[in-house]
Amino acid sequence: MDRISQLSDDLLLRILSCVPTKDVVATCLLSKRWQFLWMLVPQLRYNVINHTGDYKSFSQFVYRSLLSNKAPVLERLHLNLGPDCPAIDIGLWIGCPNLEELFLERHDQDSEMDFTVVVPSLRRLSMMDKNYVKCGRYVIDVPSLKYLNITDEAVYNVRQIENMPELVEAYVEITQGVTHKFLRALTSVRHLSLCLSLSEIMCPSGMIFNQLVHLNLYTFAQGWWDLLIYMLQGSPKLRFLKLIDKHDSLLFGEETPIGWKLPSSVPECLLFSLEAFEWIGYKGRRGDREMATYILKNATCLRTATFTPESSDVGEKYHMLKELASIPTASTSSKLLFD
């Protein structure tokens, strides 16, 4: 303990930032030097599961420790809450005027909980909703947000996300209920990963992703090929495109339908900006070949096209490579890479 106490305050605060806030507060009993150090910790972590006692005592602890925190900037607030947590508490806790990063996780028991995230200072937001039934409504208004990560498995969730003009990077995985307004809130993003079920939105027309340069699209959802075409049409500066045909939930990638509808004109990004195309988990099915052919035959600036096959069979992989190598490419300098 003496050796730890000899460390600088800055280093101790970094160490304490990795510890649950419940344990951080307890350090005030160690010695006189530690009496007030816990109040300056820039990252707070609350988990109702680790708290002994009822929800009321947990809530009081969160309020007291938040009000006692004197850190110049609250870099990160991690909340793992249970079914007894009312929305009013969440709203007050995340309403810190100097909060920069928020991680919020909800579970099945929280299905009726509505909440609003309106934090002008927030730069990073991670939300995980592991609810497979009807869930509550949430509204997000974060004008300074740079990084967004949403994993939402609720079947019927009401989502309202708006005012993210500074957004740089986003990962969005939503089971159902995607709206045009939701996608429109992402149009300022530069790096976008989409893992969507597109049963409700088959034509997000009129959306222009003027800043988008890097797109990752997961292909397990029905209609991903339509979403890809619309994203290509609406992303004139796109430089990097990655298709990912695998998913943590073990869902199988949806095959591109044979004879899928081609756009009436070649997307601008294929003609003037796309430099790298990658397909992870490529299966070489007829519809997949059609999609690969369309991109290779129209991407005039393409430098590399990388295919990582799902199959480990040498003969099957050779057959896929032979088919891909026979496709005429629009770019004379492009390289075909086969992992």
Short mmCIF file of C-alpha atoms in Angstrom, two decimals:
data_model
loop_
_atom_site.label_atom_id
_atom_site.label_comp_id
_atom_site.label_asym_id
_atom_site.label_seq_id
_atom_site.Cartn_x
_atom_site.Cartn_y
_atom_site.Cartn_z
CA MET A 1 0.00 0.00 0.00
CA ASP A 2 2.89 2.35 0.79
CA ARG A 3 4.30 1.86 -2.72
CA ILE A 4 0.96 2.72 -4.31
CA SER A 5 0.65 5.84 -2.17
CA GLN A 6 4.00 7.04 -3.52
CA LEU A 7 2.60 7.27 -7.04
CA SER A 8 1.60 10.66 -8.45
CA ASP A 9 -1.99 11.85 -8.18
CA ASP A 10 -2.39 11.75 -11.97
CA LEU A 11 -1.35 8.10 -12.14
CA LEU A 12 -3.52 7.14 -9.18
CA LEU A 13 -6.53 8.82 -10.79
CA ARG A 14 -5.95 6.82 -13.98
CA ILE A 15 -5.80 3.61 -11.98
CA LEU A 16 -8.94 4.48 -10.05
CA SER A 17 -10.73 5.24 -13.34
CA CYS A 18 -10.60 1.50 -14.11
CA VAL A 19 -12.20 0.53 -10.81
CA PRO A 20 -15.95 0.44 -9.99
CA THR A 21 -16.95 3.71 -8.31
CA LYS A 22 -18.22 1.80 -5.29
CA ASP A 23 -14.66 0.63 -4.59
CA VAL A 24 -13.16 4.01 -5.49
CA VAL A 25 -15.21 5.80 -2.83
CA ALA A 26 -14.08 3.24 -0.25
CA THR A 27 -10.45 4.33 -0.72
CA CYS A 28 -11.18 7.50 1.26
CA LEU A 29 -10.76 5.40 4.41
CA LEU A 30 -7.20 4.32 3.59
CA SER A 31 -5.31 7.41 4.76
CA LYS A 32 -5.41 11.19 4.88
CA ARG A 33 -3.94 11.45 1.38
CA TRP A 34 -6.74 9.31 -0.07
CA GLN A 35 -9.50 11.17 1.76
CA PHE A 36 -10.41 13.46 -1.15
CA LEU A 37 -8.62 11.86 -4.10
CA TRP A 38 -11.69 9.82 -5.09
CA MET A 39 -13.58 13.05 -5.79
CA LEU A 40 -11.26 13.85 -8.72
CA VAL A 41 -11.60 10.57 -10.61
CA PRO A 42 -12.55 11.47 -14.24
CA GLN A 43 -14.31 8.19 -15.05
CA LEU A 44 -17.21 6.73 -13.06
CA ARG A 45 -18.58 3.19 -13.27
CA TYR A 46 -21.87 2.15 -11.68
CA ASN A 47 -23.32 -1.35 -11.82
CA VAL A 48 -26.46 -2.15 -9.85
CA ILE A 49 -25.53 -5.85 -9.90
CA ASN A 50 -22.46 -5.18 -7.75
CA HIS A 51 -24.40 -3.12 -5.22
CA THR A 52 -25.61 -4.68 -2.00
CA GLY A 53 -28.98 -3.43 -0.84
CA ASP A 54 -32.13 -2.20 -2.54
CA TYR A 55 -32.40 0.18 -5.50
CA LYS A 56 -33.05 3.16 -3.25
CA SER A 57 -29.66 2.85 -1.58
CA PHE A 58 -27.99 2.37 -4.99
CA SER A 59 -29.70 5.50 -6.32
CA GLN A 60 -28.65 7.53 -3.29
CA PHE A 61 -25.06 6.37 -3.70
CA VAL A 62 -25.00 7.42 -7.37
CA TYR A 63 -26.44 10.85 -6.57
CA ARG A 64 -24.03 11.47 -3.69
CA SER A 65 -20.92 10.38 -5.57
CA LEU A 66 -21.86 12.31 -8.71
CA LEU A 67 -22.51 15.49 -6.74
CA SER A 68 -19.21 15.03 -4.90
CA ASN A 69 -17.17 14.59 -8.08
CA LYS A 70 -14.85 17.56 -8.66
CA ALA A 71 -13.04 16.39 -11.80
CA PRO A 72 -12.63 19.26 -14.32
CA VAL A 73 -14.11 17.02 -17.02
CA LEU A 74 -16.16 13.86 -16.52
CA GLU A 75 -14.54 11.82 -19.26
CA ARG A 76 -16.71 8.72 -19.00
CA LEU A 77 -19.88 7.61 -17.25
CA HIS A 78 -20.70 3.90 -17.37
CA LEU A 79 -24.19 2.91 -16.19
CA ASN A 80 -25.38 -0.69 -15.96
CA LEU A 81 -28.89 -0.46 -14.57
CA GLY A 82 -31.70 -2.77 -13.50
CA PRO A 83 -35.49 -2.85 -13.92
CA ASP A 84 -36.21 -0.62 -10.92
CA CYS A 85 -34.35 2.39 -12.30
CA PRO A 86 -36.79 5.16 -13.31
CA ALA A 87 -36.16 7.31 -16.36
CA ILE A 88 -36.01 10.46 -14.24
CA ASP A 89 -32.90 9.15 -12.49
CA ILE A 90 -31.18 8.35 -15.77
CA GLY A 91 -31.99 11.80 -17.13
CA LEU A 92 -30.51 13.51 -14.09
CA TRP A 93 -27.40 11.34 -13.96
CA ILE A 94 -26.44 11.76 -17.61
CA GLY A 95 -27.28 15.46 -17.60
CA CYS A 96 -23.82 16.42 -16.32
CA PRO A 97 -22.78 19.59 -18.19
CA ASN A 98 -19.19 18.36 -18.64
CA LEU A 99 -19.85 14.70 -19.56
CA GLU A 100 -17.85 13.53 -22.59
CA GLU A 101 -18.49 9.76 -22.81
CA LEU A 102 -21.55 7.72 -21.86
CA PHE A 103 -22.04 3.95 -21.89
CA LEU A 104 -25.61 2.82 -21.24
CA GLU A 105 -26.78 -0.80 -21.16
CA ARG A 106 -30.39 -2.00 -20.86
CA HIS A 107 -31.80 -5.51 -20.46
CA ASP A 108 -35.11 -7.35 -20.81
CA GLN A 109 -36.35 -6.13 -17.45
CA ASP A 110 -36.11 -2.50 -18.56
CA SER A 111 -38.67 -2.86 -21.37
CA GLU A 112 -40.97 -0.04 -20.35
CA MET A 113 -38.28 2.48 -19.50
CA ASP A 114 -38.24 5.68 -21.57
CA PHE A 115 -35.30 8.02 -21.42
CA THR A 116 -33.79 11.07 -23.09
CA VAL A 117 -30.13 11.81 -23.74
CA VAL A 118 -29.66 15.57 -24.20
CA VAL A 119 -26.02 16.30 -23.41
CA PRO A 120 -24.37 19.19 -25.34
CA SER A 121 -20.85 18.19 -24.23
CA LEU A 122 -21.10 14.46 -25.08
CA ARG A 123 -18.49 13.19 -27.56
CA ARG A 124 -18.87 9.39 -27.29
CA LEU A 125 -22.10 7.46 -26.84
CA SER A 126 -22.43 3.67 -26.57
CA MET A 127 -25.86 2.11 -26.11
CA MET A 128 -26.61 -1.59 -25.80
CA ASP A 129 -30.24 -2.69 -25.66
CA LYS A 130 -30.54 -6.46 -25.12
CA ASN A 131 -34.30 -6.55 -25.15
CA TYR A 132 -36.12 -8.86 -27.58
CA VAL A 133 -39.61 -7.57 -26.77
CA LYS A 134 -41.28 -4.19 -26.96
CA CYS A 135 -39.05 -1.58 -25.44
CA GLY A 136 -39.42 1.97 -24.25
CA ARG A 137 -38.83 5.11 -26.25
CA TYR A 138 -35.54 6.95 -26.32
CA VAL A 139 -34.57 10.36 -27.65
CA ILE A 140 -30.97 11.38 -28.33
CA ASP A 141 -29.88 14.98 -28.91
CA VAL A 142 -26.09 15.30 -28.81
CA PRO A 143 -24.76 18.16 -31.00
CA SER A 144 -21.07 17.59 -30.13
CA LEU A 145 -21.06 13.81 -30.63
CA LYS A 146 -18.07 12.36 -32.50
CA TYR A 147 -18.52 8.60 -31.98
CA LEU A 148 -21.76 6.61 -31.82
CA ASN A 149 -22.21 2.90 -31.12
CA ILE A 150 -25.73 1.48 -30.93
CA THR A 151 -26.64 -2.20 -30.58
CA ASP A 152 -30.41 -2.41 -30.30
CA GLU A 153 -32.12 -5.80 -30.37
CA ALA A 154 -35.56 -4.57 -29.35
CA VAL A 155 -38.26 -5.67 -31.76
CA TYR A 156 -40.47 -2.60 -31.39
CA ASN A 157 -38.41 0.32 -30.20
CA VAL A 158 -39.23 3.99 -30.77
CA ARG A 159 -35.98 5.76 -31.55
CA GLN A 160 -35.49 9.45 -32.16
CA ILE A 161 -31.92 10.46 -32.90
CA GLU A 162 -31.13 13.91 -34.17
CA ASN A 163 -28.70 16.81 -34.13
CA MET A 164 -25.33 15.10 -34.69
CA PRO A 165 -23.55 17.50 -37.10
CA GLU A 166 -20.07 16.65 -35.74
CA LEU A 167 -20.39 12.86 -36.07
CA VAL A 168 -17.19 11.19 -37.29
CA GLU A 169 -17.73 7.46 -36.75
CA ALA A 170 -20.80 5.31 -36.11
CA TYR A 171 -21.62 1.63 -35.65
CA VAL A 172 -25.35 0.92 -35.88
CA GLU A 173 -26.84 -2.53 -35.31
CA ILE A 174 -30.62 -2.50 -35.10
CA THR A 175 -32.96 -5.47 -35.41
CA GLN A 176 -36.12 -3.66 -36.55
CA GLY A 177 -37.75 -0.27 -36.65
CA VAL A 178 -35.25 1.77 -38.68
CA THR A 179 -36.78 4.97 -40.02
CA HIS A 180 -35.75 7.47 -42.68
CA LYS A 181 -35.36 10.10 -39.98
CA PHE A 182 -33.03 7.84 -38.03
CA LEU A 183 -30.75 7.27 -41.03
CA ARG A 184 -30.87 10.96 -41.93
CA ALA A 185 -29.34 11.80 -38.54
CA LEU A 186 -26.20 9.94 -39.67
CA THR A 187 -25.58 11.86 -42.90
CA SER A 188 -22.62 13.86 -41.56
CA VAL A 189 -20.62 10.74 -40.59
CA ARG A 190 -17.23 9.87 -42.16
CA HIS A 191 -16.85 6.23 -41.10
CA LEU A 192 -20.06 4.16 -40.94
CA SER A 193 -20.75 0.52 -40.06
CA LEU A 194 -24.32 -0.64 -40.73
CA CYS A 195 -25.81 -3.87 -39.47
CA LEU A 196 -29.51 -3.42 -40.19
CA SER A 197 -32.66 -5.33 -40.95
CA LEU A 198 -34.11 -3.29 -43.76
CA SER A 199 -37.62 -4.73 -43.97
CA GLU A 200 -39.24 -1.33 -43.37
CA ILE A 201 -36.86 0.86 -45.37
CA MET A 202 -36.17 -0.40 -48.83
CA CYS A 203 -35.53 2.98 -50.38
CA PRO A 204 -33.90 5.66 -48.21
CA SER A 205 -34.07 8.11 -51.10
CA GLY A 206 -32.94 11.71 -50.91
CA MET A 207 -30.20 11.11 -48.33
CA ILE A 208 -26.73 12.35 -49.20
CA PHE A 209 -23.78 11.26 -47.07
CA ASN A 210 -21.45 14.01 -48.25
CA GLN A 211 -18.67 13.26 -45.75
CA LEU A 212 -18.76 9.45 -45.86
CA VAL A 213 -15.43 7.94 -46.95
CA HIS A 214 -15.52 4.50 -45.28
CA LEU A 215 -18.54 2.16 -45.29
CA ASN A 216 -18.78 -1.26 -43.63
CA LEU A 217 -21.98 -3.14 -44.46
CA TYR A 218 -22.97 -6.42 -42.79
CA THR A 219 -24.75 -8.74 -45.20
CA PHE A 220 -26.75 -10.96 -42.85
CA ALA A 221 -29.93 -8.87 -43.17
CA GLN A 222 -32.52 -9.21 -45.88
CA GLY A 223 -32.32 -6.38 -48.40
CA TRP A 224 -28.68 -5.50 -47.74
CA TRP A 225 -28.01 -5.35 -51.50
CA ASP A 226 -30.61 -2.60 -51.91
CA LEU A 227 -29.18 -0.69 -48.96
CA LEU A 228 -25.71 -0.99 -50.49
CA ILE A 229 -26.82 0.46 -53.81
CA TYR A 230 -28.64 3.35 -52.12
CA MET A 231 -25.60 4.05 -49.94
CA LEU A 232 -23.35 4.06 -53.01
CA GLN A 233 -25.71 6.45 -54.78
CA GLY A 234 -25.80 8.78 -51.77
CA SER A 235 -22.08 8.77 -50.90
CA PRO A 236 -20.21 10.72 -53.61
CA LYS A 237 -16.89 10.75 -51.69
CA LEU A 238 -16.78 7.09 -50.62
CA ARG A 239 -13.24 5.66 -50.84
CA PHE A 240 -13.38 2.40 -48.87
CA LEU A 241 -16.13 -0.22 -49.03
CA LYS A 242 -16.20 -3.41 -46.95
CA LEU A 243 -18.89 -6.11 -47.05
CA ILE A 244 -18.92 -8.42 -44.03
CA ASP A 245 -20.77 -11.70 -44.37
CA LYS A 246 -20.59 -12.84 -40.77
CA HIS A 247 -22.09 -11.81 -37.47
CA ASP A 248 -21.75 -12.57 -33.75
CA SER A 249 -25.31 -13.88 -33.61
CA LEU A 250 -24.35 -16.68 -36.07
CA LEU A 251 -26.94 -15.46 -38.56
CA PHE A 252 -26.14 -16.50 -42.11
CA GLY A 253 -25.49 -13.85 -44.73
CA GLU A 254 -28.34 -13.23 -47.14
CA GLU A 255 -27.40 -14.06 -50.71
CA THR A 256 -27.63 -11.31 -53.28
CA PRO A 257 -30.71 -12.23 -55.33
CA ILE A 258 -30.05 -13.31 -58.91
CA GLY A 259 -31.04 -10.56 -61.32
CA TRP A 260 -31.29 -7.87 -58.61
CA LYS A 261 -32.27 -4.46 -59.91
CA LEU A 262 -29.34 -2.38 -61.11
CA PRO A 263 -29.41 1.40 -60.61
CA SER A 264 -30.30 3.45 -63.68
CA SER A 265 -26.91 5.19 -63.55
CA VAL A 266 -23.52 4.32 -62.09
CA PRO A 267 -23.06 5.87 -58.61
CA GLU A 268 -20.67 8.82 -58.55
CA CYS A 269 -18.37 7.21 -55.99
CA LEU A 270 -17.70 4.25 -58.31
CA LEU A 271 -16.74 6.60 -61.11
CA PHE A 272 -14.56 9.03 -59.18
CA SER A 273 -13.54 8.03 -55.64
CA LEU A 274 -13.73 4.34 -54.58
CA GLU A 275 -10.17 3.07 -54.01
CA ALA A 276 -10.55 -0.14 -52.01
CA PHE A 277 -13.22 -2.85 -51.98
CA GLU A 278 -13.18 -5.78 -49.53
CA TRP A 279 -15.57 -8.69 -49.04
CA ILE A 280 -15.10 -10.76 -45.88
CA GLY A 281 -16.84 -14.14 -45.86
CA TYR A 282 -17.32 -14.19 -49.64
CA LYS A 283 -19.24 -17.33 -50.70
CA GLY A 284 -19.04 -17.06 -54.48
CA ARG A 285 -22.75 -17.71 -55.06
CA ARG A 286 -24.26 -16.50 -58.32
CA GLY A 287 -25.88 -13.44 -56.81
CA ASP A 288 -22.68 -12.60 -54.93
CA ARG A 289 -20.71 -12.83 -58.18
CA GLU A 290 -23.15 -10.44 -59.82
CA MET A 291 -22.62 -7.89 -57.06
CA ALA A 292 -18.82 -8.28 -57.20
CA THR A 293 -18.90 -7.98 -60.99
CA TYR A 294 -20.97 -4.80 -60.86
CA ILE A 295 -18.51 -3.09 -58.52
CA LEU A 296 -15.35 -4.27 -60.32
CA LYS A 297 -16.70 -3.32 -63.76
CA ASN A 298 -17.70 0.20 -62.68
CA ALA A 299 -15.12 1.33 -60.08
CA THR A 300 -12.74 3.28 -62.32
CA CYS A 301 -10.38 4.41 -59.50
CA LEU A 302 -10.16 1.07 -57.70
CA ARG A 303 -6.68 0.14 -56.45
CA THR A 304 -7.39 -3.07 -54.54
CA ALA A 305 -10.22 -5.61 -54.42
CA THR A 306 -9.78 -8.08 -51.56
CA PHE A 307 -11.89 -11.21 -51.15
CA THR A 308 -11.70 -13.40 -48.05
CA PRO A 309 -13.69 -16.58 -48.75
CA GLU A 310 -15.75 -18.28 -46.09
CA SER A 311 -14.79 -21.73 -47.36
CA SER A 312 -11.51 -23.36 -46.36
CA ASP A 313 -11.70 -25.92 -49.18
CA VAL A 314 -8.71 -25.41 -51.50
CA GLY A 315 -10.56 -26.51 -54.63
CA GLU A 316 -13.56 -24.29 -53.94
CA LYS A 317 -11.32 -21.31 -53.17
CA TYR A 318 -9.40 -21.83 -56.42
CA HIS A 319 -12.66 -21.92 -58.38
CA MET A 320 -13.81 -18.63 -56.79
CA LEU A 321 -10.45 -16.98 -57.50
CA LYS A 322 -10.59 -18.10 -61.13
CA GLU A 323 -14.09 -16.63 -61.53
CA LEU A 324 -13.12 -13.32 -59.94
CA ALA A 325 -9.93 -13.04 -62.00
CA SER A 326 -11.97 -13.39 -65.20
CA ILE A 327 -14.08 -10.29 -64.44
CA PRO A 328 -13.07 -7.29 -66.59
CA THR A 329 -12.30 -4.29 -64.37
CA ALA A 330 -12.85 -0.60 -65.06
CA SER A 331 -9.58 0.30 -63.35
CA THR A 332 -6.45 -0.76 -65.24
CA SER A 333 -4.30 -0.45 -62.10
CA SER A 334 -6.47 -2.42 -59.67
CA LYS A 335 -5.08 -5.48 -57.87
CA LEU A 336 -7.15 -8.54 -57.02
CA LEU A 337 -6.21 -9.96 -53.61
CA PHE A 338 -7.54 -13.30 -52.39
CA ASP A 339 -6.90 -14.23 -48.75
#
